[in-house]
mmCIF file of C-alpha atoms and ligand atoms in Angstrom:
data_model
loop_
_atom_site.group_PDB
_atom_site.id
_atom_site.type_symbol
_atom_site.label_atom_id
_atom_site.label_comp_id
_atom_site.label_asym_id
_atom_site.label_seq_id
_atom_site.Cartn_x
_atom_site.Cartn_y
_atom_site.Cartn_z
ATOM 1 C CA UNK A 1 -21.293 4.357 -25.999
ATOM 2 C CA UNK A 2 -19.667 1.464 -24.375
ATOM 3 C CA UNK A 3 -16.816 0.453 -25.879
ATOM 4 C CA UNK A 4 -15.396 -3.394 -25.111
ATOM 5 C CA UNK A 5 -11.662 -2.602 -24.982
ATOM 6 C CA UNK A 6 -11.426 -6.831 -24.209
ATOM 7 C CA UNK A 7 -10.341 -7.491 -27.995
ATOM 8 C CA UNK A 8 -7.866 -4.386 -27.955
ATOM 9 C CA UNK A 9 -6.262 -4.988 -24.809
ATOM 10 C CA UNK A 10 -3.687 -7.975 -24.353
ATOM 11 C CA UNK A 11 -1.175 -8.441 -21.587
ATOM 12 C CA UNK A 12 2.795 -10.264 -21.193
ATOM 13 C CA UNK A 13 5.440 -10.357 -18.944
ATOM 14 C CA UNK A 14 7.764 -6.764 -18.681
ATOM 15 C CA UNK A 15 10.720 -6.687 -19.958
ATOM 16 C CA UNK A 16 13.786 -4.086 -19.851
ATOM 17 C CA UNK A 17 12.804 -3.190 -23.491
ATOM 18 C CA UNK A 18 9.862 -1.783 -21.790
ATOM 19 C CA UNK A 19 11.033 0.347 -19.422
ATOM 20 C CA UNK A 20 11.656 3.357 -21.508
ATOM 21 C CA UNK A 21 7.363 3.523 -21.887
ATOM 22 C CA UNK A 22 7.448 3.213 -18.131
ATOM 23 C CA UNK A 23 9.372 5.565 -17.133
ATOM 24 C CA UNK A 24 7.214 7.951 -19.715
ATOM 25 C CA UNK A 25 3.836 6.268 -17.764
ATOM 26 C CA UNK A 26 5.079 7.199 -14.409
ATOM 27 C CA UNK A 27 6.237 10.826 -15.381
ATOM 28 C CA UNK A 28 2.694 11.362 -16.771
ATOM 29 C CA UNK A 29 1.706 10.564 -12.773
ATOM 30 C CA UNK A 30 3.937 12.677 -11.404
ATOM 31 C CA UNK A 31 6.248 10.066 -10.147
ATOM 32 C CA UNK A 32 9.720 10.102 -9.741
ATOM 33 C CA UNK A 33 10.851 7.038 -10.964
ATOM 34 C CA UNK A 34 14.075 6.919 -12.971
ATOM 35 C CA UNK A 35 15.132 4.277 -15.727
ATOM 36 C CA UNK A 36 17.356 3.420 -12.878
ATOM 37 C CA UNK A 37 14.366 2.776 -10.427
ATOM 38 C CA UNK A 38 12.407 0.905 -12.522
ATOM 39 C CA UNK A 39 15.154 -1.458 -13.576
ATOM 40 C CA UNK A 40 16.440 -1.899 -10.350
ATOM 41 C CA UNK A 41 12.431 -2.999 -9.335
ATOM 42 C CA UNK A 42 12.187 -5.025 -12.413
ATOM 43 C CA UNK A 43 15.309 -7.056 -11.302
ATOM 44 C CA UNK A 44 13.959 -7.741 -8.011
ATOM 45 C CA UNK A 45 11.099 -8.664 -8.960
ATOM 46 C CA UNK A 46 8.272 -9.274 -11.602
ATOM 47 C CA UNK A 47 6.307 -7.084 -14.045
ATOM 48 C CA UNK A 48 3.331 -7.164 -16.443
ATOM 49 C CA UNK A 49 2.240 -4.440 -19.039
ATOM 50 C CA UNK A 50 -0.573 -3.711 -20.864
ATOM 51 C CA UNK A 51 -1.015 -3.349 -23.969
ATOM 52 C CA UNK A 52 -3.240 -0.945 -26.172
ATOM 53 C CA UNK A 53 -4.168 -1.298 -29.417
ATOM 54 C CA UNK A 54 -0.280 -2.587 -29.349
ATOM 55 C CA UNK A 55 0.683 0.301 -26.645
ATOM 56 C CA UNK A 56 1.534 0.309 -23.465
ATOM 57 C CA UNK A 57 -0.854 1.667 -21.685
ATOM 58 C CA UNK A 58 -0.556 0.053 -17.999
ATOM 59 C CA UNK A 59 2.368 -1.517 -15.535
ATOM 60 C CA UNK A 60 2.040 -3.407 -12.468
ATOM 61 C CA UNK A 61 5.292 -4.964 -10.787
ATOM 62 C CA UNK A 62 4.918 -7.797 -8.231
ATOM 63 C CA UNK A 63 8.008 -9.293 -5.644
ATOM 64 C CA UNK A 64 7.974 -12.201 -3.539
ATOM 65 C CA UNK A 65 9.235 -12.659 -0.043
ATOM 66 C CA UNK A 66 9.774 -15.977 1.055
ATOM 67 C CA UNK A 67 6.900 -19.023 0.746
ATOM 68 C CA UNK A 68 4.058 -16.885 1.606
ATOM 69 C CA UNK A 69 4.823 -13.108 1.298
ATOM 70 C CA UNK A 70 4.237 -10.560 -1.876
ATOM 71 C CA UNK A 71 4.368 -6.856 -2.507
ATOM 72 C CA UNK A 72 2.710 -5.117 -5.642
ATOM 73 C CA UNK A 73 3.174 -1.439 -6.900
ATOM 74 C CA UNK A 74 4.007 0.757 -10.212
ATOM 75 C CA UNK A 75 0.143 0.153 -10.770
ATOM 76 C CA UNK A 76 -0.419 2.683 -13.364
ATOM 77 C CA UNK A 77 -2.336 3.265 -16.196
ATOM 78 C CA UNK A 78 -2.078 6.380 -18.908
ATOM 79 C CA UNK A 79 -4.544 8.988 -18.091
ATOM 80 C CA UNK A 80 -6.601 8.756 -21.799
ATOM 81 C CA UNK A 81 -6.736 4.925 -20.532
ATOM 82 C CA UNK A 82 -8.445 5.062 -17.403
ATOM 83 C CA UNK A 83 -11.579 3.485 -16.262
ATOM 84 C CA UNK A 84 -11.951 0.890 -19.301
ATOM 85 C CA UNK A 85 -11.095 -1.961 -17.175
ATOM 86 C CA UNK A 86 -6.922 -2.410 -18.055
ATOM 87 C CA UNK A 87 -6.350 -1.303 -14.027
ATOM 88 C CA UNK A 88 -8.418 -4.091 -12.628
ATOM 89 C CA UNK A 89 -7.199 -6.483 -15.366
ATOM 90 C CA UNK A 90 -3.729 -6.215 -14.775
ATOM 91 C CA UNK A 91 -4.251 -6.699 -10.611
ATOM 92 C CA UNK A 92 -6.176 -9.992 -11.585
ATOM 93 C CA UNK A 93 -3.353 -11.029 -13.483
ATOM 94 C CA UNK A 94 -0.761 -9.849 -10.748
ATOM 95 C CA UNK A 95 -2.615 -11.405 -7.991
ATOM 96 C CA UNK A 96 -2.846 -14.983 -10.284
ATOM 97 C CA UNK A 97 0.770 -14.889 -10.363
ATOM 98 C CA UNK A 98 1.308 -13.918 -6.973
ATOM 99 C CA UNK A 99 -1.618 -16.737 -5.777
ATOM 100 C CA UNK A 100 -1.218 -18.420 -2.558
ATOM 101 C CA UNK A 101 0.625 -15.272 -0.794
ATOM 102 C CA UNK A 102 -0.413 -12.536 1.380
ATOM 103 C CA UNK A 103 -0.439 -9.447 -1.245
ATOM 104 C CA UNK A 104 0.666 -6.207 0.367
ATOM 105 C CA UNK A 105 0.407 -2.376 -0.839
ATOM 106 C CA UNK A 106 0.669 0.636 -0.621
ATOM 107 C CA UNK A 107 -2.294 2.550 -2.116
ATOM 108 C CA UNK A 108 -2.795 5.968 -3.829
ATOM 109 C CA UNK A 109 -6.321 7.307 -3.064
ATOM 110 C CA UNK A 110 -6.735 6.684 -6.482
ATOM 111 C CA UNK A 111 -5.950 3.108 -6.036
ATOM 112 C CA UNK A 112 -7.817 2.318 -3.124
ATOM 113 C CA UNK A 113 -11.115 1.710 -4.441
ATOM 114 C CA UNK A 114 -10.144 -0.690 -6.648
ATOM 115 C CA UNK A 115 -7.926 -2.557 -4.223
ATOM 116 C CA UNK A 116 -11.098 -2.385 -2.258
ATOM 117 C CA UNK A 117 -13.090 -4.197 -4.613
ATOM 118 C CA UNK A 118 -10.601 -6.727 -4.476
ATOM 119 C CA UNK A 119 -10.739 -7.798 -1.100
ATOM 120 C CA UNK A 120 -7.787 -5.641 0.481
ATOM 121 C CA UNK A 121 -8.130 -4.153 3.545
ATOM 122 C CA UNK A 122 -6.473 -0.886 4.962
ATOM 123 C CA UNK A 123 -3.501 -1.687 7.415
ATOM 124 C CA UNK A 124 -1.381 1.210 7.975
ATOM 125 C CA UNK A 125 -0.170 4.919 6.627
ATOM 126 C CA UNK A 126 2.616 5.878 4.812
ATOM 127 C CA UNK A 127 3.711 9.494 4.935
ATOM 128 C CA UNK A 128 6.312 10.651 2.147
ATOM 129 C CA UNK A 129 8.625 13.035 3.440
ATOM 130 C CA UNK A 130 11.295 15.026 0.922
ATOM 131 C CA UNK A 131 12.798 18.252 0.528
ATOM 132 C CA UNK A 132 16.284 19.653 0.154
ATOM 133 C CA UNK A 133 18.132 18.547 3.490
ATOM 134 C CA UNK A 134 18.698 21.532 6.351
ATOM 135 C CA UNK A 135 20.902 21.461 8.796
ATOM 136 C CA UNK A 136 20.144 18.616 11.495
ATOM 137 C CA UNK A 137 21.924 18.645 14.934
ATOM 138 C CA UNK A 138 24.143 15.994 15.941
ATOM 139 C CA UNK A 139 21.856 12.690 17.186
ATOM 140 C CA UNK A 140 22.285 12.254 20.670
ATOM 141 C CA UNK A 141 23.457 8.933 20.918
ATOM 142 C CA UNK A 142 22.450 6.831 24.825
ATOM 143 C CA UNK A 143 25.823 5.214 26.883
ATOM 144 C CA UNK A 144 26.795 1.867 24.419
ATOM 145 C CA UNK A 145 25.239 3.203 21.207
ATOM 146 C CA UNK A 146 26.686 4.128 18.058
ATOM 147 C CA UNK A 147 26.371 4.533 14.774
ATOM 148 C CA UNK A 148 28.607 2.669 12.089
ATOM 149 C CA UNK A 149 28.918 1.109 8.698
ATOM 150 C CA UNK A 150 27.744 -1.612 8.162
ATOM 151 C CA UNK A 151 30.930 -4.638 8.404
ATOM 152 C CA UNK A 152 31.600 -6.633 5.930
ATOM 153 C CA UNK A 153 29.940 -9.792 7.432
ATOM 154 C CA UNK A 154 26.433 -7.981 6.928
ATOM 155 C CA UNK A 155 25.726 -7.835 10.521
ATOM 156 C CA UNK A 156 23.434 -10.260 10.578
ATOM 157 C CA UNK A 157 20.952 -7.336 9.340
ATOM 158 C CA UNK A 158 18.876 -9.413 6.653
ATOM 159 C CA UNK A 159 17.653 -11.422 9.363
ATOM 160 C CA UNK A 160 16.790 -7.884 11.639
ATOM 161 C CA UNK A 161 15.125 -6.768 8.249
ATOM 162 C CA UNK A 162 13.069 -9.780 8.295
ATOM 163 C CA UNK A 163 11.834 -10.040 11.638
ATOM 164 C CA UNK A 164 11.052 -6.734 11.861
ATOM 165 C CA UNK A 165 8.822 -6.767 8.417
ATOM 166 C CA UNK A 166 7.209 -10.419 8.721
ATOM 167 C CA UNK A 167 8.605 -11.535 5.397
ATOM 168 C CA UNK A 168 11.672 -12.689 4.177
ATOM 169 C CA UNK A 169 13.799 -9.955 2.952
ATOM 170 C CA UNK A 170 17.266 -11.507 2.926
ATOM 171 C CA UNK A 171 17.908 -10.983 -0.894
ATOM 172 C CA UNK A 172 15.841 -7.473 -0.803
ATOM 173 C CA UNK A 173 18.693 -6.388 2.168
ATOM 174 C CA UNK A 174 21.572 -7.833 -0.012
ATOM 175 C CA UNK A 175 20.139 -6.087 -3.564
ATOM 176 C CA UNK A 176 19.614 -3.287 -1.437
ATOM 177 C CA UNK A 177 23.214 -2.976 0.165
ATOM 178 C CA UNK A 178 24.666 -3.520 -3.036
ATOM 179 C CA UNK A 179 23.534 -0.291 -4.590
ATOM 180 C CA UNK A 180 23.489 2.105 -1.667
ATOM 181 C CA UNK A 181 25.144 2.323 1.740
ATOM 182 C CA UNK A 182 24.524 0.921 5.159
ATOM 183 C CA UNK A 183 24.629 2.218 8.529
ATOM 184 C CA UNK A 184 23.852 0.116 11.844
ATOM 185 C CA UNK A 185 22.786 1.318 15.239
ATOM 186 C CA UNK A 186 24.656 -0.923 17.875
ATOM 187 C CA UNK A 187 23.506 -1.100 21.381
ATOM 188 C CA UNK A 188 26.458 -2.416 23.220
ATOM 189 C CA UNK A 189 28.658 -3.909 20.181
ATOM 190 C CA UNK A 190 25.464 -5.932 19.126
ATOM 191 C CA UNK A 191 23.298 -4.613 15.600
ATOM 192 C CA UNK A 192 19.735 -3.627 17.114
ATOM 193 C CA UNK A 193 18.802 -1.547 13.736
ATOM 194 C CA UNK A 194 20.058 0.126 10.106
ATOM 195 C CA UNK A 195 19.420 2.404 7.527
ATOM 196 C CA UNK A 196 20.465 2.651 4.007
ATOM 197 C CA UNK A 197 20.696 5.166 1.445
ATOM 198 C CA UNK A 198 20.410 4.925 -2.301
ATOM 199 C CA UNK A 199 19.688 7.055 -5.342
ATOM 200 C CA UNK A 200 16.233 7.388 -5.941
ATOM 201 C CA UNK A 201 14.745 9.467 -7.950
ATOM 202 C CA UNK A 202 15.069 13.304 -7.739
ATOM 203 C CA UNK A 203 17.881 12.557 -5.175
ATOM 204 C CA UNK A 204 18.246 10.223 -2.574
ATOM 205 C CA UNK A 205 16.388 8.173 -0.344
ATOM 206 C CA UNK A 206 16.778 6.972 3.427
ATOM 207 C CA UNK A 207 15.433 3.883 2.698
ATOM 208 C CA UNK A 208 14.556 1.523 5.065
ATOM 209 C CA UNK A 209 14.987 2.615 8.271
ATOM 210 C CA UNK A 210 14.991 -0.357 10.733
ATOM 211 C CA UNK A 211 15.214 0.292 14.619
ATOM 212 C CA UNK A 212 13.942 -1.186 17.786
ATOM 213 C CA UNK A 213 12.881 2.532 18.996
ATOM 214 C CA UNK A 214 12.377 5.765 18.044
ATOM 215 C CA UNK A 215 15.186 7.403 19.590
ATOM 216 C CA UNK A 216 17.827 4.737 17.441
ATOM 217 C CA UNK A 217 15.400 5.529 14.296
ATOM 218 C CA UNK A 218 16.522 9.544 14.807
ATOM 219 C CA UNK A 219 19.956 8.899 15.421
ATOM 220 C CA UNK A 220 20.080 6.587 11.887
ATOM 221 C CA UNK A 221 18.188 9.152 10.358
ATOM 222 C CA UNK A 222 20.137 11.736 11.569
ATOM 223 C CA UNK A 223 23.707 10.181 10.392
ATOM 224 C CA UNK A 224 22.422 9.717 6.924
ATOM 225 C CA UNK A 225 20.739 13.608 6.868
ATOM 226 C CA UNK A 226 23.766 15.390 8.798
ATOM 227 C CA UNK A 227 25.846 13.932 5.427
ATOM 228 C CA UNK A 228 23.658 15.204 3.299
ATOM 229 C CA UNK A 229 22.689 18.785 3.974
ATOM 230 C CA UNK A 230 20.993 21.020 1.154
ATOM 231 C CA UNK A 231 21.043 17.453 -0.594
ATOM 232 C CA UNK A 232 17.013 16.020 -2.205
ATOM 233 C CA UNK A 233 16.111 13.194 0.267
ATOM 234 C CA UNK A 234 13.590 11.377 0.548
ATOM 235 C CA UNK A 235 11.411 9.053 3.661
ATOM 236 C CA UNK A 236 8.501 6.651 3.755
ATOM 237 C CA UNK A 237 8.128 6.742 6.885
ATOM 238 C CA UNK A 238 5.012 4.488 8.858
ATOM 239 C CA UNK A 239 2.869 6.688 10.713
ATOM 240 C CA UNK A 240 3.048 4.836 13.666
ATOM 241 C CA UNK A 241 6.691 5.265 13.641
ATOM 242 C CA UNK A 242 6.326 8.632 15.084
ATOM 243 C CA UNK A 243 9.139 9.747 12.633
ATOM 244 C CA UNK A 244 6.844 12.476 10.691
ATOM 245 C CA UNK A 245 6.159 14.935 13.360
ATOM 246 C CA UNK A 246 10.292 15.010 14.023
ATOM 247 C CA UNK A 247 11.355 15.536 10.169
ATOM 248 C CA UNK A 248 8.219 18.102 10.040
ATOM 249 C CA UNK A 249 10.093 20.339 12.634
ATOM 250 C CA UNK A 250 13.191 19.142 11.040
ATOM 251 C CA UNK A 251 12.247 20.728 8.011
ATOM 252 C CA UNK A 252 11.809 17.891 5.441
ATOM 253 C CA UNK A 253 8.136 18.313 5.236
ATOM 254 C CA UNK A 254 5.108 15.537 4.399
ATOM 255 C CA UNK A 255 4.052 15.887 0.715
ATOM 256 C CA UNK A 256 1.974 12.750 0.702
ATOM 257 C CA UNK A 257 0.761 9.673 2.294
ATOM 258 C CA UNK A 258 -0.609 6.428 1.205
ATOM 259 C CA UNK A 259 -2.939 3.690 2.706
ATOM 260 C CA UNK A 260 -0.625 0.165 3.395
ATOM 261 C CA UNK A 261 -3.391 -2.654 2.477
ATOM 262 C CA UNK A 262 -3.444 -6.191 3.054
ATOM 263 C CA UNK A 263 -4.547 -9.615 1.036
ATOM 264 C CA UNK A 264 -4.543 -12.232 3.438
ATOM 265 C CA UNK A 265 -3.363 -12.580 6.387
ATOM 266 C CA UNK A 266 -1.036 -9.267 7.017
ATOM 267 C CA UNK A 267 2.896 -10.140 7.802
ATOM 268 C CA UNK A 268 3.538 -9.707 11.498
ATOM 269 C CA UNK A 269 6.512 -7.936 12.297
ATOM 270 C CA UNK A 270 8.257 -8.858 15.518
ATOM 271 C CA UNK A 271 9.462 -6.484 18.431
ATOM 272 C CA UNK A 272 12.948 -6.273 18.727
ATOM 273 C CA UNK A 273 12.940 -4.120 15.816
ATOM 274 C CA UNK A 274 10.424 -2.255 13.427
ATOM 275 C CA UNK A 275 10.129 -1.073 10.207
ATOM 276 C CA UNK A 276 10.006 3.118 10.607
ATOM 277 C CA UNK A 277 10.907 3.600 6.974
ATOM 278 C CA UNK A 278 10.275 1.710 3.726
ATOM 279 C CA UNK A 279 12.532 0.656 1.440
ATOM 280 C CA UNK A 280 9.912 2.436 -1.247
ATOM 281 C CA UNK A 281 6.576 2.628 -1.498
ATOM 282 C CA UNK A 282 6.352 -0.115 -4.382
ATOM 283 C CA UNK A 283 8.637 -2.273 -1.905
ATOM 284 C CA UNK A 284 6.618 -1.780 1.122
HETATM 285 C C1 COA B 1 -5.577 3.301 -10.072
HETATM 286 C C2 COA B 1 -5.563 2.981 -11.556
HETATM 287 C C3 COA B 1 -4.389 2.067 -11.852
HETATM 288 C C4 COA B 1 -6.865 2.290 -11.924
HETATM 289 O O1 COA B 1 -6.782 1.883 -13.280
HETATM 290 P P1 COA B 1 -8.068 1.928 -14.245
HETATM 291 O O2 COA B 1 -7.723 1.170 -15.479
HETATM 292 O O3 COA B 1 -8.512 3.314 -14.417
HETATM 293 O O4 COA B 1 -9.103 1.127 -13.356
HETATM 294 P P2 COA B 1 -10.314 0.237 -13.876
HETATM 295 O O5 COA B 1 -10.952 0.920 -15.034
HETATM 296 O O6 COA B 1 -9.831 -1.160 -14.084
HETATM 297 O O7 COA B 1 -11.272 0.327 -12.640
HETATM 298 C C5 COA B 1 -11.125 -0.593 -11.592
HETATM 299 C C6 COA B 1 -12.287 -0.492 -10.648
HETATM 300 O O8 COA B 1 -12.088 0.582 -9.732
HETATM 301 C C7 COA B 1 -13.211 1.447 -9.766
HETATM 302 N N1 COA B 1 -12.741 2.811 -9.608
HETATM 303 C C8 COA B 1 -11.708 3.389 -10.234
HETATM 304 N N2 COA B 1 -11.562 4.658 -9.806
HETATM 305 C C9 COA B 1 -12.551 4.851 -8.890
HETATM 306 C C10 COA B 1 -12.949 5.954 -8.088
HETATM 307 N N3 COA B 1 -12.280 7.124 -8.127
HETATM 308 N N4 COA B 1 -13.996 5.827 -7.258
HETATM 309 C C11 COA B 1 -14.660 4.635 -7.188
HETATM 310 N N5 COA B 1 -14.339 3.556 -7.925
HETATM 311 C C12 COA B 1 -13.294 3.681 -8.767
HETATM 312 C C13 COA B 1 -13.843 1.253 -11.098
HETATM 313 O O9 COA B 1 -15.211 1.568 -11.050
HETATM 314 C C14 COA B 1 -13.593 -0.212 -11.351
HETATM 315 O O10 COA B 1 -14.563 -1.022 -10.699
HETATM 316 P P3 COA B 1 -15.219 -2.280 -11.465
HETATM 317 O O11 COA B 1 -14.060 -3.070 -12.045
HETATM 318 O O12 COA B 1 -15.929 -2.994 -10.389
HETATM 319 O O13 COA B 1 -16.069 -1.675 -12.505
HETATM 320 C C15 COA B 1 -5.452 4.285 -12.407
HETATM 321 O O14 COA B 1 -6.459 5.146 -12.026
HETATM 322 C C16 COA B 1 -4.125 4.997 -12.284
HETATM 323 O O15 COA B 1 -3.157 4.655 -12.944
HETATM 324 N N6 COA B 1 -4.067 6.037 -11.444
HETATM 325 C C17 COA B 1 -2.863 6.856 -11.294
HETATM 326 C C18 COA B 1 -1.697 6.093 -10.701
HETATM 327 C C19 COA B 1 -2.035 5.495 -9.375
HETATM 328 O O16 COA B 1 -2.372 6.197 -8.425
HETATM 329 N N7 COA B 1 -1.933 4.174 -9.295
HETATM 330 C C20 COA B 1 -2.221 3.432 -8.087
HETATM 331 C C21 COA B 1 -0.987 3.257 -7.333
HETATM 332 S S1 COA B 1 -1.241 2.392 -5.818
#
């Protein structure tokens, strides 16, 4: 029988109150997410849940870069929940509040169909890298590079972060450095890319990884995993970036991937530097 859940399903804004369900919605997926993680994402940004018969049954979180840029993850909805509607409710409600903005995510297959239905379209792959950290040789660094903390004028590296991903990301880069570390790849004394690394989950993540090549995106890499060996890290790392193959014969394996999807006009990153890692998955 066909049940209307409309009367027994209401939706409001997140709060930290909530994050304690979260964290239990997430865990139920799988996910790594920490109360940490989640409050960190709600501060940056926006969240909904959903409510069932006066429980939370579903999360979405929503941040905005800039005028006319958005990101949307922690889509979930409990298992015994699924496939009464709350999923595509709470993207409606999401993508109201996020109105006017190119929306982008990164899908589960799961996800996809419905983000389908709803007018995204597939853009890129994701591929989540992790494992306890072997031992990585020494990155070999071309005449004029190095690598080196990040000074305490920034660098300049919101505005690298921003190019490279198409959006504004100057507060994401300053939340970002505030809670984890920075490196920066200099070419000649000047900052051509960076990488940062955070707790996250069941460890840490290298997270993002911003470079103008592949060779300075191994050498940032390889700083942050040569300090870190038989340490959990974690990458989300593009699969254009040509990254995966080298951490596959690294030994930090692929245990996933997910589909990067577009509403509205996708953000075009420039070509100085790229994005080869995310800053999460729920970040883009
Ligand atoms: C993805 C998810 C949030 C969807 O939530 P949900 O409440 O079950 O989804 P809904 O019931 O609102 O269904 C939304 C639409 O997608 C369609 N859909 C859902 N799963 C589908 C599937 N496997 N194949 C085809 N269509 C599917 C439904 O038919 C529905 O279409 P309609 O609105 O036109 O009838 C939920 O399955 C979930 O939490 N999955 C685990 C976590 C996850 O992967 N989240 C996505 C992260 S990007």
């Amino acid at each position: 029988m066909a049940i209307d859940v409309d009367a027994r399903v209401t939706l409001r804004s997140m709060t930290a109150q909530d994050i304690d369900a979260a964290v239990e919605l997430s865990r139920e997926q799988g996910w790594p997410h920490r109360e940490e993680d989640w409050a960190q994402f709600l501060e940056w940004g926006e969240g909904l849940v959903a409510l069932l018969d006066g429980r939370i049954a579903g999360t979405i979180m929503g941040w905005r870069f800039g005028e006319d840029m958005a990101t949307l993850g922690m889509v979930i909805v409990t298992n015994a929940a699924q496939g009464q509607g709350i999923g595509r409710k709470l993207m409606q409600a999401m993508l109201e509040s996020l109105a006017g903005r190119t929306v982008v995510l990164n899908a589960t297959d799961e996800g996809l169909p419905l983000y389908k239905k709803l007018g995204f379209e597939v853009t890129g792959t994701v591929l989540q890298h992790q494992g306890s950290v072997p031992a990585v040789p020494l990155a070999e660094l071309l005449p004029g590079e190095r690598v080196r903390p990040m000074g305490a004028s920034g660098d300049g590296l919101g505005d690298l972060y921003s190019k490279a991903s198409g959006m504004d990301r100057h507060a994401l880069f300053d939340a970002l450095a505030e809670c984890g570390s920075t490196v920066v790849l200099s070419r000649e004394h000047q900052p051509v890319g960076f990488a940062q690394l955070r707790r996250f989950g069941r460890g840490w993540s290298i997270a993002p990884v911003v470079a103008p090549d592949l060779g300075g995106a191994k050498a940032l890499v390889s700083h942050w995993l040569g300090l870190n060996t038989n340490t959990f890290c974690r990458l989300d790392v593009t699969l254009e970036s040509g990254l995966s193959e080298w951490l596959q014969k690294l030994g930090l394996p692929c245990v996933g991937r997910v589909h990067t999807m577009a509403l509205g006009p996708a953000p075009k990153g420039g070509s100085e530097a790229r994005i080869y890692g995310l800053a999460a998955q729920a970040l883009g």
